[in-house]
C-alpha positions as a printed NumPy array, in Angstrom:
array([[ 57.422,  15.686, 235.617],
       [ 56.536,  13.47 , 238.637],
       [ 55.819,  10.559, 236.356],
       [ 59.16 ,  10.989, 234.527],
       [ 60.97 ,  11.187, 237.887],
       [ 59.385,   8.134, 239.225],
       [ 60.08 ,   6.219, 235.928],
       [ 63.705,   7.441, 236.169],
       [ 64.12 ,   6.24 , 239.716],
       [ 62.484,   2.887, 239.082],
       [ 64.719,   2.387, 235.963],
       [ 68.028,   3.364, 237.511],
       [ 67.456,   2.406, 241.176],
       [ 65.207,  -0.653, 240.701],
       [ 66.984,  -2.678, 243.389],
       [ 66.492,   0.202, 245.899],
       [ 62.896,   0.529, 244.828],
       [ 62.165,  -3.137, 245.442],
       [ 64.187,  -3.136, 248.751],
       [ 62.155,  -0.067, 249.844],
       [ 58.849,  -1.98 , 249.602],
       [ 60.288,  -5.216, 251.071],
       [ 61.503,  -3.376, 254.157],
       [ 58.136,  -1.563, 254.553],
       [ 56.124,  -4.746, 254.314],
       [ 58.628,  -7.157, 255.947],
       [ 58.722,  -7.674, 259.681],
       [ 60.97 , -10.789, 259.783],
       [ 64.542, -10.984, 260.949],
       [ 65.954, -10.227, 257.504],
       [ 64.618,  -6.655, 257.839],
       [ 67.857,  -5.553, 259.617],
       [ 69.933,  -6.6  , 256.652],
       [ 67.63 ,  -4.946, 254.183],
       [ 67.488,  -1.806, 256.215],
       [ 71.295,  -1.596, 256.167],
       [ 71.127,  -1.901, 252.306],
       [ 68.732,   1.11 , 252.248],
       [ 70.861,   3.15 , 254.617],
       [ 73.901,   2.621, 252.572],
       [ 72.387,   3.882, 249.261],
       [ 72.589,   7.641, 250.094],
       [ 71.975,   9.022, 246.594],
       [ 69.017,   6.847, 245.821],
       [ 67.631,   7.784, 249.23 ],
       [ 68.033,  11.467, 248.432],
       [ 66.243,  11.166, 245.114],
       [ 63.311,   9.244, 246.698],
       [ 63.113,  11.974, 249.444],
       [ 62.998,  14.541, 246.677],
       [ 60.186,  12.567, 245.037],
       [ 58.274,  12.61 , 248.286],
       [ 58.722,  16.353, 248.785],
       [ 57.5  ,  17.03 , 245.193],
       [ 54.544,  14.61 , 245.549],
       [ 53.57 ,  15.997, 248.89 ],
       [ 53.889,  19.624, 247.669],
       [ 51.78 ,  18.968, 244.658],
       [ 49.235,  17.233, 246.946],
       [ 49.049,  20.211, 249.215],
       [ 48.826,  22.46 , 246.138],
       [ 45.876,  20.463, 244.718],
       [ 44.176,  20.552, 248.092],
       [ 44.544,  24.363, 248.163],
       [ 43.254,  24.523, 244.606],
       [ 39.946,  23.14 , 245.798],
       [ 39.573,  26.346, 247.628],
       [ 38.23 ,  28.812, 245.121],
       [ 39.583,  31.833, 246.911],
       [ 43.165,  30.911, 245.986],
       [ 42.618,  30.955, 242.282],
       [ 43.827,  34.584, 242.129],
       [ 47.263,  33.636, 243.163],
       [ 50.008,  32.664, 240.642],
       [ 49.746,  28.839, 240.404],
       [ 53.368,  28.284, 239.651],
       [ 54.463,  30.373, 242.705],
       [ 51.771,  28.66 , 245.038],
       [ 53.128,  25.265, 243.819],
       [ 56.656,  26.246, 244.507],
       [ 55.659,  27.535, 247.947],
       [ 53.945,  24.248, 248.721],
       [ 56.88 ,  22.116, 247.708],
       [ 59.29 ,  24.35 , 249.547],
       [ 57.06 ,  24.255, 252.701],
       [ 56.975,  20.403, 252.744],
       [ 60.726,  20.284, 252.259],
       [ 61.361,  22.875, 254.983],
       [ 59.137,  21.081, 257.48 ],
       [ 61.018,  17.792, 256.979],
       [ 64.463,  19.426, 256.838],
       [ 63.717,  21.062, 260.185],
       [ 62.428,  17.889, 261.648],
       [ 65.485,  15.993, 260.518],
       [ 67.807,  18.616, 261.941],
       [ 65.85 ,  18.772, 265.223],
       [ 65.94 ,  14.997, 265.649],
       [ 69.663,  14.86 , 264.872],
       [ 70.369,  17.498, 267.351],
       [ 68.201,  15.835, 270.006],
       [ 69.954,  12.526, 269.404],
       [ 73.382,  14.198, 269.784],
       [ 72.202,  16.038, 272.862],
       [ 70.739,  12.996, 274.615],
       [ 73.294,  10.449, 273.574],
       [ 70.597,   8.363, 271.857],
       [ 71.99 ,   8.832, 268.38 ],
       [ 71.288,   5.151, 267.249],
       [ 67.752,   5.233, 268.335],
       [ 67.123,   8.625, 266.712],
       [ 68.753,   7.42 , 263.488],
       [ 66.43 ,   4.445, 263.382],
       [ 63.483,   6.723, 264.152],
       [ 64.552,   9.078, 261.273],
       [ 64.88 ,   6.039, 258.951],
       [ 61.155,   5.054, 259.871],
       [ 59.975,   8.59 , 259.118],
       [ 61.655,   8.813, 255.737],
       [ 60.864,   5.241, 254.768],
       [ 57.144,   5.885, 255.263],
       [ 57.504,   9.264, 253.424],
       [ 59.171,   7.511, 250.373],
       [ 56.352,   4.946, 250.179],
       [ 53.835,   7.744, 250.427],
       [ 55.606,   9.705, 247.713],
       [ 55.167,   6.675, 245.394],
       [ 51.646,   5.812, 246.45 ],
       [ 50.398,   9.416, 245.991],
       [ 51.401,   9.486, 242.344],
       [ 48.286,   7.903, 240.703],
       [ 46.015,   9.822, 243.071],
       [ 47.683,  13.119, 242.191],
       [ 47.033,  12.451, 238.436],
       [ 43.305,  11.9  , 239.235],
       [ 43.141,  14.95 , 241.396],
       [ 44.832,  17.109, 238.764],
       [ 43.109,  15.909, 235.596],
       [ 39.878,  14.031, 236.433],
       [ 36.315,  15.392, 236.638],
       [ 35.041,  16.865, 239.909],
       [ 33.379,  13.753, 241.434],
       [ 36.493,  11.519, 240.664],
       [ 38.79 ,  14.261, 241.843],
       [ 36.984,  14.483, 245.229],
       [ 37.183,  10.689, 245.574],
       [ 40.959,  10.694, 244.812],
       [ 41.375,  13.525, 247.36 ],
       [ 39.704,  11.363, 250.051],
       [ 41.687,   8.354, 249.   ],
       [ 44.884,  10.352, 249.221],
       [ 43.964,  11.605, 252.718],
       [ 43.103,   8.061, 253.754],
       [ 46.471,   6.767, 252.52 ],
       [ 48.25 ,   9.58 , 254.283],
       [ 46.45 ,   8.808, 257.449],
       [ 47.026,   5.11 , 257.212],
       [ 50.742,   5.523, 256.565],
       [ 51.069,   8.094, 259.373],
       [ 49.439,   5.607, 261.721],
       [ 51.826,   2.919, 260.588],
       [ 54.727,   5.238, 261.196],
       [ 53.524,   6.031, 264.742],
       [ 53.025,   2.323, 265.58 ],
       [ 56.515,   1.486, 264.376],
       [ 58.016,   4.432, 266.217],
       [ 56.13 ,   3.7  , 269.474],
       [ 57.311,   0.035, 269.249],
       [ 60.918,   1.214, 268.712],
       [ 60.825,   3.705, 271.65 ],
       [ 58.98 ,   1.263, 273.958],
       [ 61.616,  -1.405, 273.456],
       [ 64.652,   0.869, 273.563],
       [ 64.05 ,   3.607, 276.095],
       [ 60.761,   2.688, 277.864],
       [ 58.864,   5.757, 276.92 ],
       [ 55.435,   6.231, 278.445],
       [ 52.254,   6.636, 276.336],
       [ 51.669,  10.171, 277.667],
       [ 55.089,  11.342, 276.662],
       [ 54.684,   9.683, 273.25 ],
       [ 51.394,  11.508, 272.728],
       [ 52.921,  14.801, 273.752],
       [ 55.666,  14.185, 271.248],
       [ 53.195,  13.399, 268.531],
       [ 51.204,  16.581, 269.337],
       [ 54.312,  18.756, 269.226],
       [ 56.387,  17.317, 266.413],
       [ 54.038,  15.469, 264.076],
       [ 50.675,  17.363, 264.33 ],
       [ 51.789,  20.97 , 264.618],
       [ 53.851,  21.024, 261.363],
       [ 50.948,  19.587, 259.452],
       [ 48.708,  22.324, 260.872],
       [ 51.321,  24.81 , 259.876],
       [ 51.147,  23.497, 256.3  ],
       [ 47.372,  23.589, 256.401]])
């Protein structure tokens, strides 16, 4: 299903797909124009966010599946709970950030930060796809390597997101490193621990 969804999105939203990677890897002045193109394509953005939630949910499910104590649970129900948990965490994060932006009057900065979060998530949803196939269908040594590769990819993209976010906040509102670290601990790390 994930492969079919990715193929569908690549076929019908090819321009968005290409622009997504160009914005992620591009740091030149044209990035503002490309970012505007991505922000205007609401339906494509929604579909790629759904792809991320499905991919991340399947990833969490496969990580839990390595734990032999969870074999007794209904796999379809556990998969559904994993996908719903990922979607819920990011929906709550989105609503909290929107409310914070409205409350503080920093809506443009918050919107840019939300864009960074979901840009990295969309890239992660795409990059996890081949690793998920290996984690689901390969033999145990290859499966374990795919798991570590997926965790490394997740960590690398999370670090990229934090660097971009800190650069944005440092330029726009002059946030200190301590406040940024407190934000990371409260908003980024705690939801991941809740999922774990």
